[in-house]
Short mmCIF file of C-alpha atoms (C1' of nucleotides) in Angstrom, two decimals:
data_model
loop_
_atom_site.label_atom_id
_atom_site.label_comp_id
_atom_site.label_asym_id
_atom_site.label_seq_id
_atom_site.Cartn_x
_atom_site.Cartn_y
_atom_site.Cartn_z
CA UNK A 1 56.97 111.65 209.09
CA UNK A 2 58.30 114.86 207.90
CA UNK A 3 55.93 116.40 205.45
CA UNK A 4 58.59 117.76 202.54
CA UNK A 5 59.28 121.11 202.14
CA UNK A 6 59.49 121.21 198.00
CA UNK A 7 61.91 124.67 197.63
CA UNK A 8 63.87 123.38 194.00
CA UNK A 9 60.97 123.13 192.57
CA UNK A 10 61.43 125.67 189.54
CA UNK A 11 57.84 126.18 188.17
CA UNK A 12 58.39 129.11 185.91
CA UNK A 13 58.44 128.75 181.72
CA UNK A 14 59.34 124.91 180.04
CA UNK A 15 63.31 126.25 180.22
CA UNK A 16 63.39 125.21 176.79
CA UNK A 17 60.90 124.27 174.26
CA UNK A 18 61.74 120.82 172.23
CA UNK A 19 64.14 121.15 169.99
CA UNK A 20 66.11 118.52 168.30
CA UNK A 21 67.04 114.96 168.17
CA UNK A 22 68.06 112.59 171.37
CA UNK A 23 68.49 108.95 172.45
CA UNK A 24 66.59 106.54 173.68
CA UNK A 25 66.17 103.47 175.65
CA UNK A 26 64.29 102.08 178.27
CA UNK A 27 64.18 98.87 180.29
CA UNK A 28 62.21 97.78 183.23
CA UNK A 29 62.77 100.42 186.51
CA UNK A 30 62.34 98.23 188.89
CA UNK A 31 59.78 98.01 191.38
CA UNK A 32 61.80 96.73 194.31
CA UNK A 33 63.40 100.50 194.50
CA UNK A 34 60.64 100.94 196.89
CA UNK A 35 62.55 102.78 199.40
CA UNK A 36 61.05 106.18 198.08
CA UNK A 37 57.62 106.38 198.87
CA UNK A 38 57.68 103.64 201.38
CA UNK A 39 55.36 104.59 204.81
CA UNK A 40 58.72 105.55 206.25
CA UNK A 41 59.52 108.14 203.79
CA UNK A 42 56.60 109.35 201.93
CA UNK A 43 56.65 112.98 201.04
CA UNK A 44 53.71 115.02 200.02
CA UNK A 45 53.19 114.23 195.96
CA UNK A 46 53.34 117.72 194.37
CA UNK A 47 51.96 117.55 190.87
CA UNK A 48 53.59 118.93 187.12
CA UNK A 49 52.23 119.92 184.14
CA UNK A 50 53.07 119.37 180.81
CA UNK A 51 56.75 120.72 179.86
CA UNK A 52 56.98 121.96 183.55
CA UNK A 53 60.71 121.52 184.62
CA UNK A 54 60.89 119.26 187.76
CA UNK A 55 64.66 120.00 188.54
CA UNK A 56 67.94 121.32 186.74
CA UNK A 57 71.14 120.35 185.39
CA UNK A 58 73.52 121.21 187.55
CA UNK A 59 71.48 121.75 190.30
CA UNK A 60 71.84 120.71 194.13
CA UNK A 61 70.29 117.30 194.23
CA UNK A 62 68.35 117.30 197.31
CA UNK A 63 65.52 115.28 196.00
CA UNK A 64 64.46 112.04 195.21
CA UNK A 65 61.52 111.41 193.33
CA UNK A 66 58.96 108.87 192.54
CA UNK A 67 56.12 108.95 189.39
CA UNK A 68 52.83 108.46 190.74
CA UNK A 69 51.10 108.95 187.51
CA UNK A 70 52.04 110.72 184.27
CA UNK A 71 56.00 110.20 182.82
CA UNK A 72 58.99 112.07 183.27
CA UNK A 73 61.44 112.34 180.93
CA UNK A 74 65.58 113.24 181.90
CA UNK A 75 67.02 114.89 179.47
CA UNK A 76 70.50 117.78 178.92
CA UNK A 77 70.73 119.94 175.95
CA UNK A 78 73.97 120.04 173.98
CA UNK A 79 76.42 122.47 173.47
CA UNK A 80 75.06 122.83 169.60
CA UNK A 81 70.99 122.97 170.55
CA UNK A 82 70.22 119.34 170.37
CA UNK A 83 68.43 117.86 173.10
CA UNK A 84 69.22 114.44 174.39
CA UNK A 85 66.94 112.06 176.23
CA UNK A 86 68.83 109.89 178.57
CA UNK A 87 65.49 107.93 180.32
CA UNK A 88 61.55 108.29 180.53
CA UNK A 89 59.71 107.21 183.96
CA UNK A 90 56.73 106.16 184.19
CA UNK A 91 54.62 105.59 186.87
CA UNK A 92 56.36 102.84 190.06
CA UNK A 93 59.61 104.67 189.04
CA UNK A 94 62.11 106.11 190.84
CA UNK A 95 64.23 108.64 189.61
CA UNK A 96 66.84 111.57 190.18
CA UNK A 97 69.21 109.64 193.09
CA UNK A 98 72.83 110.77 192.38
CA UNK A 99 75.87 110.19 193.68
CA UNK A 100 77.05 113.11 192.97
CA UNK A 101 75.50 116.46 194.62
CA UNK A 102 74.54 118.26 191.82
CA UNK A 103 72.12 116.68 188.92
CA UNK A 104 73.78 115.92 185.38
CA UNK A 105 70.47 116.22 183.75
CA UNK A 106 67.44 117.77 183.81
CA UNK A 107 64.01 115.91 184.79
CA UNK A 108 60.91 117.21 182.79
CA UNK A 109 56.96 116.18 183.03
CA UNK A 110 55.70 115.30 179.78
CA UNK A 111 52.39 115.58 180.75
CA UNK A 112 50.52 116.55 183.79
CA UNK A 113 52.54 114.44 186.20
CA UNK A 114 52.32 113.62 190.37
CA UNK A 115 55.47 112.95 191.73
CA UNK A 116 56.53 112.07 195.49
CA UNK A 117 59.46 113.93 196.58
CA UNK A 118 61.52 112.47 199.24
CA UNK A 119 64.66 114.39 200.66
CA UNK A 120 67.78 112.81 199.35
CA UNK A 121 69.48 113.09 203.34
CA UNK A 122 66.16 111.53 204.78
CA UNK A 123 67.32 108.65 202.55
CA UNK A 124 70.67 108.83 203.17
CA UNK A 125 70.26 108.40 207.05
CA UNK A 126 68.15 105.50 206.18
CA UNK A 127 70.86 104.40 204.71
CA UNK A 128 73.58 104.51 206.85
CA UNK A 129 71.29 103.03 209.73
CA UNK A 130 69.80 100.43 207.70
CA UNK A 131 72.81 97.88 205.37
CA UNK A 132 69.06 96.53 203.72
CA UNK A 133 68.58 100.23 202.58
CA UNK A 134 71.60 100.50 201.52
CA UNK A 135 72.00 97.07 199.79
CA UNK A 136 68.78 98.21 197.54
CA UNK A 137 69.62 101.73 196.97
CA UNK A 138 72.85 99.64 195.17
CA UNK A 139 70.72 96.63 193.46
CA UNK A 140 68.94 100.19 192.02
CA UNK A 141 72.18 101.36 190.93
CA UNK A 142 73.13 98.74 189.13
CA UNK A 143 69.92 97.99 187.96
CA UNK A 144 70.08 101.17 185.89
CA UNK A 145 73.48 100.74 184.62
CA UNK A 146 71.91 97.60 183.37
CA UNK A 147 69.42 99.51 181.49
CA UNK A 148 72.38 101.78 180.10
CA UNK A 149 74.05 99.47 178.59
CA UNK A 150 71.42 97.76 177.01
CA UNK A 151 70.71 101.61 175.74
CA UNK A 152 74.41 101.56 174.59
CA UNK A 153 74.01 98.37 172.25
CA UNK A 154 70.70 99.48 171.11
CA UNK A 155 72.25 102.98 170.03
CA UNK A 156 74.26 101.43 167.25
CA UNK A 157 71.37 99.34 165.76
CA UNK A 158 69.54 100.53 162.72
CA UNK A 159 66.16 102.87 163.16
CA UNK A 160 64.07 99.73 162.68
CA UNK A 161 65.94 97.91 165.56
CA UNK A 162 65.81 100.76 167.93
CA UNK A 163 62.07 101.22 167.46
CA UNK A 164 60.81 97.92 168.19
CA UNK A 165 63.15 97.18 171.18
CA UNK A 166 61.92 100.58 172.23
CA UNK A 167 57.98 99.56 171.75
CA UNK A 168 58.71 96.23 173.26
CA UNK A 169 60.29 97.41 176.54
CA UNK A 170 57.81 100.81 176.36
CA UNK A 171 54.84 97.41 176.57
CA UNK A 172 56.88 95.44 179.27
CA UNK A 173 56.99 98.57 181.54
CA UNK A 174 53.60 100.07 181.43
CA UNK A 175 52.16 96.22 181.86
CA UNK A 176 50.31 96.61 178.33
CA UNK A 177 49.44 93.52 176.79
CA UNK A 178 48.65 94.29 173.28
CA UNK A 179 47.74 97.52 173.09
CA UNK A 180 49.97 100.70 173.93
CA UNK A 181 49.18 104.03 175.42
CA UNK A 182 52.57 106.19 174.42
CA UNK A 183 52.81 108.54 177.22
CA UNK A 184 54.87 110.97 175.14
CA UNK A 185 55.32 112.57 171.78
CA UNK A 186 57.50 111.36 168.77
CA UNK A 187 59.63 114.24 169.17
CA UNK A 188 60.68 112.46 172.93
CA UNK A 189 60.90 109.35 171.21
CA UNK A 190 63.06 110.71 168.39
CA UNK A 191 65.65 112.27 170.91
CA UNK A 192 65.45 109.45 173.15
CA UNK A 193 66.41 106.79 170.07
CA UNK A 194 68.94 109.27 168.38
CA UNK A 195 66.90 109.42 165.69
CA UNK A 196 65.25 112.39 164.01
CA UNK A 197 61.44 112.46 164.25
CA UNK A 198 60.91 112.20 160.49
CA UNK A 199 62.91 108.63 160.83
CA UNK A 200 60.34 107.62 164.09
CA UNK A 201 57.29 108.57 161.76
CA UNK A 202 58.45 106.56 158.58
CA UNK A 203 59.85 103.50 161.07
CA UNK A 204 56.34 102.56 162.64
CA UNK A 205 54.60 103.25 159.35
CA UNK A 206 56.83 100.72 157.59
CA UNK A 207 56.72 98.76 161.17
CA UNK A 208 52.67 98.46 160.25
CA UNK A 209 52.65 97.91 157.06
CA UNK A 210 55.15 94.60 157.65
CA UNK A 211 52.12 94.32 159.96
CA UNK A 212 54.25 94.32 163.26
CA UNK A 213 52.33 96.99 164.62
CA UNK A 214 49.33 99.19 163.83
CA UNK A 215 48.43 102.62 164.64
CA UNK A 216 44.54 103.34 165.59
CA UNK A 217 45.92 107.03 166.31
CA UNK A 218 49.22 108.71 166.73
CA UNK A 219 49.33 108.09 170.51
CA UNK A 220 47.93 104.14 170.20
CA UNK A 221 50.30 101.63 169.22
CA UNK A 222 49.19 97.62 169.11
CA UNK A 223 51.73 95.02 169.40
CA UNK A 224 50.08 92.62 166.17
CA UNK A 225 53.14 90.63 166.03
CA UNK A 226 55.82 90.68 169.16
CA UNK A 227 57.80 87.94 167.44
CA UNK A 228 59.02 89.91 164.26
CA UNK A 229 59.34 92.84 167.07
CA UNK A 230 61.31 90.89 168.81
CA UNK A 231 62.84 89.27 165.93
CA UNK A 232 64.71 92.91 165.24
CA UNK A 233 65.42 93.17 168.80
CA UNK A 234 68.27 91.14 168.38
CA UNK B 1 93.96 85.88 203.12
CA UNK B 2 92.95 83.23 201.14
CA UNK B 3 94.87 82.53 198.21
CA UNK B 4 92.09 82.05 195.34
CA UNK B 5 91.53 79.09 192.74
CA UNK B 6 90.71 80.19 189.59
CA UNK B 7 88.67 77.46 188.01
CA UNK B 8 86.58 79.55 185.74
CA UNK B 9 89.36 80.43 183.91
CA UNK B 10 88.71 79.51 180.00
CA UNK B 11 92.24 79.11 178.46
CA UNK B 12 91.36 77.44 174.73
CA UNK B 13 90.69 79.60 171.92
CA UNK B 14 89.97 83.04 171.72
CA UNK B 15 86.61 82.24 171.38
CA UNK B 16 85.57 83.94 168.29
CA UNK B 17 88.18 86.22 165.68
CA UNK B 18 87.61 89.65 165.86
CA UNK B 19 84.48 90.30 163.17
CA UNK B 20 82.28 93.50 163.03
CA UNK B 21 81.29 96.88 163.82
CA UNK B 22 81.12 98.28 167.48
CA UNK B 23 80.56 100.95 169.92
CA UNK B 24 82.75 103.53 172.12
CA UNK B 25 83.59 105.14 175.52
CA UNK B 26 85.90 105.73 178.14
CA UNK B 27 85.57 107.80 181.25
CA UNK B 28 87.64 107.71 184.26
CA UNK B 29 87.62 104.32 185.98
CA UNK B 30 88.17 105.31 189.56
CA UNK B 31 91.73 104.23 191.70
CA UNK B 32 88.88 104.75 194.84
CA UNK B 33 87.87 101.57 193.42
CA UNK B 34 90.94 99.71 195.78
CA UNK B 35 88.57 97.27 197.22
CA UNK B 36 90.03 94.62 194.79
CA UNK B 37 93.21 94.46 195.50
CA UNK B 38 94.11 95.48 198.73
CA UNK B 39 96.17 93.48 201.03
CA UNK B 40 92.98 91.63 202.89
CA UNK B 41 91.74 90.83 199.68
CA UNK B 42 94.60 90.25 197.70
CA UNK B 43 94.52 87.00 195.19
CA UNK B 44 97.00 85.90 193.27
CA UNK B 45 98.22 87.99 190.14
CA UNK B 46 96.69 85.33 186.89
CA UNK B 47 98.71 86.47 183.66
CA UNK B 48 96.57 85.87 180.34
CA UNK B 49 97.86 85.90 176.79
CA UNK B 50 96.46 87.85 173.87
CA UNK B 51 93.23 87.29 173.01
CA UNK B 52 92.55 84.79 175.79
CA UNK B 53 89.10 84.83 177.53
CA UNK B 54 89.21 85.73 181.34
CA UNK B 55 85.60 84.96 181.25
CA UNK B 56 82.49 84.61 179.31
CA UNK B 57 79.07 85.63 178.90
CA UNK B 58 76.36 84.05 180.91
CA UNK B 59 78.99 82.21 183.27
CA UNK B 60 78.54 82.58 186.79
CA UNK B 61 80.04 85.33 187.97
CA UNK B 62 81.97 84.30 191.16
CA UNK B 63 85.12 86.27 190.64
CA UNK B 64 86.15 90.15 190.67
CA UNK B 65 89.04 91.34 188.55
CA UNK B 66 91.69 94.09 188.54
CA UNK B 67 94.26 94.54 185.85
CA UNK B 68 97.79 95.28 186.78
CA UNK B 69 99.04 95.30 183.48
CA UNK B 70 97.77 94.88 179.93
CA UNK B 71 94.19 95.57 179.21
CA UNK B 72 90.99 94.07 178.64
CA UNK B 73 87.87 94.17 176.65
CA UNK B 74 84.81 93.55 177.86
CA UNK B 75 82.35 92.71 174.99
CA UNK B 76 79.03 90.76 173.25
CA UNK B 77 78.81 89.49 169.87
CA UNK B 78 75.46 90.10 169.00
CA UNK B 79 72.83 87.27 167.30
CA UNK B 80 73.59 88.62 163.48
CA UNK B 81 77.92 88.34 164.73
CA UNK B 82 78.16 91.94 164.67
CA UNK B 83 80.53 92.22 168.37
CA UNK B 84 80.27 94.99 170.54
CA UNK B 85 82.96 96.54 172.88
CA UNK B 86 81.02 97.74 176.09
CA UNK B 87 84.42 99.04 177.91
CA UNK B 88 87.97 99.05 177.89
CA UNK B 89 90.05 98.35 181.21
CA UNK B 90 93.73 99.54 181.92
CA UNK B 91 95.98 98.72 184.71
CA UNK B 92 94.26 99.80 187.84
CA UNK B 93 90.64 99.40 186.81
CA UNK B 94 88.43 96.88 188.42
CA UNK B 95 85.96 95.09 186.47
CA UNK B 96 83.58 92.08 186.25
CA UNK B 97 81.78 93.04 189.42
CA UNK B 98 78.11 92.00 188.54
CA UNK B 99 74.90 91.84 190.78
CA UNK B 100 73.70 89.48 189.01
CA UNK B 101 75.05 86.07 189.45
CA UNK B 102 76.00 85.74 186.05
CA UNK B 103 78.57 88.11 184.04
CA UNK B 104 76.31 89.75 180.80
CA UNK B 105 79.64 90.25 178.51
CA UNK B 106 82.72 88.59 178.04
CA UNK B 107 86.47 89.48 179.16
CA UNK B 108 89.34 89.58 176.83
CA UNK B 109 92.81 89.97 177.38
CA UNK B 110 93.56 92.38 174.62
CA UNK B 111 97.77 91.74 174.52
CA UNK B 112 99.57 89.81 177.58
CA UNK B 113 97.90 90.95 180.90
CA UNK B 114 98.20 90.18 184.42
CA UNK B 115 95.14 90.04 186.16
CA UNK B 116 94.22 90.01 190.03
CA UNK B 117 91.64 87.56 191.05
CA UNK B 118 89.35 87.84 194.08
CA UNK B 119 86.70 85.54 194.88
CA UNK B 120 83.33 87.61 195.20
CA UNK B 121 82.11 85.58 197.77
CA UNK B 122 85.10 87.35 199.81
CA UNK B 123 84.34 90.37 198.86
CA UNK B 124 80.32 90.37 199.47
CA UNK B 125 81.23 89.24 202.81
CA UNK B 126 83.58 91.73 203.26
CA UNK B 127 80.92 94.36 202.42
CA UNK B 128 78.44 92.55 204.61
CA UNK B 129 80.23 93.22 207.58
CA UNK B 130 81.60 96.66 206.45
CA UNK B 131 79.67 99.39 206.29
CA UNK B 132 82.49 101.37 204.22
CA UNK B 133 83.39 98.98 202.23
CA UNK B 134 79.12 98.56 201.09
CA UNK B 135 79.40 102.56 199.91
CA UNK B 136 82.57 101.58 197.74
CA UNK B 137 81.06 99.14 196.18
CA UNK B 138 77.83 101.65 195.34
CA UNK B 139 79.67 104.44 194.40
CA UNK B 140 81.80 102.62 191.69
CA UNK B 141 78.80 100.94 190.45
CA UNK B 142 77.45 104.89 190.44
CA UNK B 143 80.50 105.73 188.52
CA UNK B 144 80.30 103.16 186.01
CA UNK B 145 76.33 104.22 185.28
CA UNK B 146 77.98 108.17 184.49
CA UNK B 147 80.36 106.60 182.57
CA UNK B 148 77.77 104.65 180.66
CA UNK B 149 75.74 107.73 180.97
CA UNK B 150 78.32 109.55 178.89
CA UNK B 151 78.87 107.00 176.25
CA UNK B 152 75.15 107.19 175.33
CA UNK B 153 75.73 110.87 174.98
CA UNK B 154 78.67 109.94 172.70
CA UNK B 155 77.49 107.38 170.33
CA UNK B 156 74.90 109.73 168.97
CA UNK B 157 77.78 112.07 167.59
CA UNK B 158 79.59 111.72 164.73
CA UNK B 159 82.65 109.74 163.73
CA UNK B 160 85.14 112.90 164.40
CA UNK B 161 83.56 113.44 167.53
CA UNK B 162 83.78 110.23 168.94
CA UNK B 163 86.78 109.38 168.20
CA UNK B 164 87.97 112.83 169.79
CA UNK B 165 86.27 111.83 172.80
CA UNK B 166 87.98 108.28 172.51
CA UNK B 167 91.45 109.77 172.57
CA UNK B 168 90.69 112.63 175.10
CA UNK B 169 89.40 109.93 177.60
CA UNK B 170 92.14 107.26 176.79
CA UNK B 171 94.78 109.67 177.33
CA UNK B 172 93.19 110.97 180.77
CA UNK B 173 93.27 107.13 181.67
CA UNK B 174 96.68 106.74 180.86
CA UNK B 175 97.97 109.42 182.47
CA UNK B 176 99.45 110.22 179.09
CA UNK B 177 100.73 113.92 178.70
CA UNK B 178 101.13 114.14 174.74
CA UNK B 179 101.76 110.69 173.30
CA UNK B 180 99.53 107.95 173.61
CA UNK B 181 100.26 104.76 173.54
CA UNK B 182 97.44 102.46 172.23
CA UNK B 183 96.27 99.93 173.80
CA UNK B 184 93.92 97.98 171.09
CA UNK B 185 94.02 97.63 167.33
CA UNK B 186 91.79 99.46 165.49
CA UNK B 187 89.15 96.61 165.08
CA UNK B 188 88.69 97.29 169.20
CA UNK B 189 87.79 100.87 168.57
CA UNK B 190 85.79 100.38 165.92
CA UNK B 191 84.00 97.82 167.96
CA UNK B 192 83.91 100.37 171.18
CA UNK B 193 82.85 103.52 169.10
CA UNK B 194 80.15 101.54 166.95
CA UNK B 195 81.51 102.62 163.64
CA UNK B 196 83.80 100.66 161.33
CA UNK B 197 87.78 100.22 160.87
CA UNK B 198 87.73 101.90 157.99
CA UNK B 199 86.12 105.16 159.63
CA UNK B 200 88.10 104.89 162.52
CA UNK B 201 91.35 105.06 160.07
CA UNK B 202 90.01 107.96 157.61
CA UNK B 203 88.97 109.62 160.82
CA UNK B 204 92.75 109.50 162.17
CA UNK B 205 93.88 110.29 159.08
CA UNK B 206 91.37 114.10 158.79
CA UNK B 207 92.65 114.81 162.60
CA UNK B 208 96.29 114.63 161.38
CA UNK B 209 95.03 116.57 158.64
CA UNK B 210 93.66 119.23 160.79
CA UNK B 211 97.14 118.83 162.91
CA UNK B 212 95.04 118.24 166.21
CA UNK B 213 96.70 115.03 166.10
CA UNK B 214 100.06 112.90 164.65
CA UNK B 215 100.64 109.59 164.11
CA UNK B 216 103.92 108.54 164.39
CA UNK B 217 103.00 105.03 163.66
CA UNK B 218 99.54 103.17 163.71
CA UNK B 219 99.63 102.75 168.25
CA UNK B 220 100.97 106.04 168.79
CA UNK B 221 98.68 109.08 168.28
CA UNK B 222 100.16 112.62 169.74
CA UNK B 223 97.84 115.12 170.52
CA UNK B 224 98.77 118.26 169.22
CA UNK B 225 96.39 120.08 169.62
CA UNK B 226 94.18 119.23 172.27
CA UNK B 227 92.12 122.60 172.06
CA UNK B 228 90.67 121.52 168.43
CA UNK B 229 89.75 117.56 170.26
CA UNK B 230 88.14 119.13 172.74
CA UNK B 231 86.30 121.18 170.67
CA UNK B 232 84.82 118.41 168.76
CA UNK B 233 84.25 116.58 172.66
CA UNK B 234 81.13 118.37 173.12
"C1'" DC C 1 112.78 86.84 151.74
"C1'" DG C 2 108.40 85.79 152.20
"C1'" DA C 3 103.99 84.90 154.62
"C1'" DC C 4 100.73 87.34 157.00
"C1'" DC C 5 97.96 90.65 159.75
"C1'" DA C 6 96.97 95.38 160.83
"C1'" DT C 7 96.33 99.33 159.12
"C1'" DT C 8 95.38 103.05 154.98
"C1'" DT C 9 93.30 104.09 151.06
"C1'" DG C 10 89.67 104.31 147.10
"C1'" DA C 11 85.63 103.47 144.73
"C1'" DT C 12 80.62 103.30 145.61
"C1'" DA C 13 76.06 102.56 148.04
"C1'" DT C 14 72.79 103.55 151.43
"C1'" DG C 15 70.80 104.38 155.63
"C1'" DG C 16 68.89 108.41 157.90
"C1'" DA C 17 69.37 113.22 157.70
"C1'" DT C 18 67.62 117.71 156.45
"C1'" DC C 19 64.33 120.62 153.77
"C1'" DA C 20 60.13 120.99 151.98
"C1'" DA C 21 54.98 120.40 152.23
"C1'" DG C 22 50.46 118.19 153.21
"C1'" DC C 23 47.39 116.29 156.66
"C1'" DG C 24 44.17 115.75 160.49
"C1'" DA C 25 43.21 116.59 165.29
"C1'" DT C 26 42.14 120.21 168.68
"C1'" DG C 27 40.66 124.72 170.25
"C1'" DT C 28 39.85 130.08 169.36
"C1'" DG C 29 36.87 133.50 168.04
"C1'" DG C 30 33.57 135.36 165.72
"C1'" DC D 1 28.42 125.84 164.52
"C1'" DC D 2 31.59 126.83 161.36
"C1'" DA D 3 35.97 129.04 159.65
"C1'" DC D 4 40.58 129.37 160.77
"C1'" DA D 5 44.74 129.21 163.18
"C1'" DT D 6 48.08 126.03 165.35
"C1'" DC D 7 50.09 122.32 166.56
"C1'" DG D 8 51.44 117.26 166.43
"C1'" DC D 9 52.30 114.17 162.77
"C1'" DT D 10 52.85 112.37 157.90
"C1'" DT D 11 55.05 111.88 153.17
"C1'" DG D 12 58.12 113.49 149.73
"C1'" DA D 13 62.64 114.79 147.54
"C1'" DT D 14 66.93 115.38 147.76
"C1'" DC D 15 71.49 114.96 150.21
"C1'" DC D 16 75.10 113.41 153.22
"C1'" DA D 17 78.08 110.52 156.76
"C1'" DT D 18 79.27 106.31 156.91
"C1'" DA D 19 79.05 101.50 155.53
"C1'" DT D 20 80.46 98.51 152.09
"C1'" DC D 21 83.76 96.24 148.70
"C1'" DA D 22 87.79 95.96 147.12
"C1'" DA D 23 92.63 96.73 146.80
"C1'" DA D 24 97.37 98.88 148.29
"C1'" DT D 25 100.93 99.55 151.61
"C1'" DG D 26 103.34 98.31 155.81
"C1'" DG D 27 105.04 96.16 159.75
"C1'" DT D 28 106.05 91.90 161.95
"C1'" DC D 29 108.03 87.46 162.87
"C1'" DG D 30 109.95 82.93 161.26
#
DNA sequence: CGACCATTTGATATGGATCAAGCGATGTGG
DNA sequence: CCACATCGCTTGATCCATATCAAATGGTCG
């Protein structure tokens, strides 16, 4: 049970300040993926403050991560400065596994978060020794693939459809019944769904007008009428 | 070396007639994935005629496929009748591997195609016996995941950017130098890139006007100026 | 030659982006 | 404890890229 040394933790400034618009999606990131944070591999939990970079694009992918508390965005800034968010990770989710040796996206803490960090090499040798672990890794990747496929479908839909799907997915992942505690700011949602912050805001207002949701505060959303939302989630 | 019985081959009509607009992307579908069509598993090649269904959404995923000649589209028709194309497969590409027991998309031959079909169970038992095969399967899935990630990025870009990326990708996958023999009709490209057929056509015309490409015929596209295209492929 | 289908081109409509304020909550300093 | 600055969000006005509707053109096959 090695206590891990965490050296690629770039603690400096937030790399960039949230700029423009992105992409979205969020299917179930599976509990099944418990190879990180299992007793065998448990690493030390590390805290990250709001907007802190966990790892950067193109840096060596030497560690694998699991969210204990808080939330994480995986993102990339394009040539022209537009930011895209590829995925959000919530408590229980594992992220940062790459087949490549380098990360293809950056990871940042959305709010103050605690993350368990495990050496990739440790996980890999475990997989080499244990076919079951190897299989779970494959299953994990396949599940992420499915999520991306859903995301691709989502991104050619209308703003209402994207937002509705996003809310339903978020509720599911947070195991929220009626009221969602939205973990990320509007700009992140916009950059995830490939819309602007103004469109997110207006769409939420529309959904409220249609009585599909209620907005007690900007970070709280009540799903009053799941059917109405599901109908949009073609 | 079992010669495979191919029973889920729905040969009837084309299921649906190409309707509306879709999605796009296309990264390298790796030669590395040679577990299908290897001597060990070689199945009988089967021919499919234009628009013939190879498998349908929600049907049991009992086989895995490899394109020998021709080309294949993986697609889905949404509630509202809009069609989305998730991926194209070209000679050498493997498709139809699912972790689930059912296919999540349909597969159709774009033109007359020959396809090698292998029993999924055979592939799986090979993977269980041989860790290297298992690893290659994982790598294969990871590569598809990367392609989908790229696709997600693509889908929030402009029409010109999407078409330019599509052409560059197609050229790469076809190992085409200058002139591409486009294997699919405009409607398929539209449904893949999440644009309309009119927009595809207009965008190609624009690119021709900008001297980035030439259009000797609708199924032939010459990449006159890759730099101009790459510049668009942010 | 004529029918059919795929593609292109044209005219117009529209969803979401962009530009620009306003508003409410939180925090700081006086 | 209150005035003010800041930040994240909402709302309004206008613009533009792409969709939609419609028609012309071109290519293929019997």
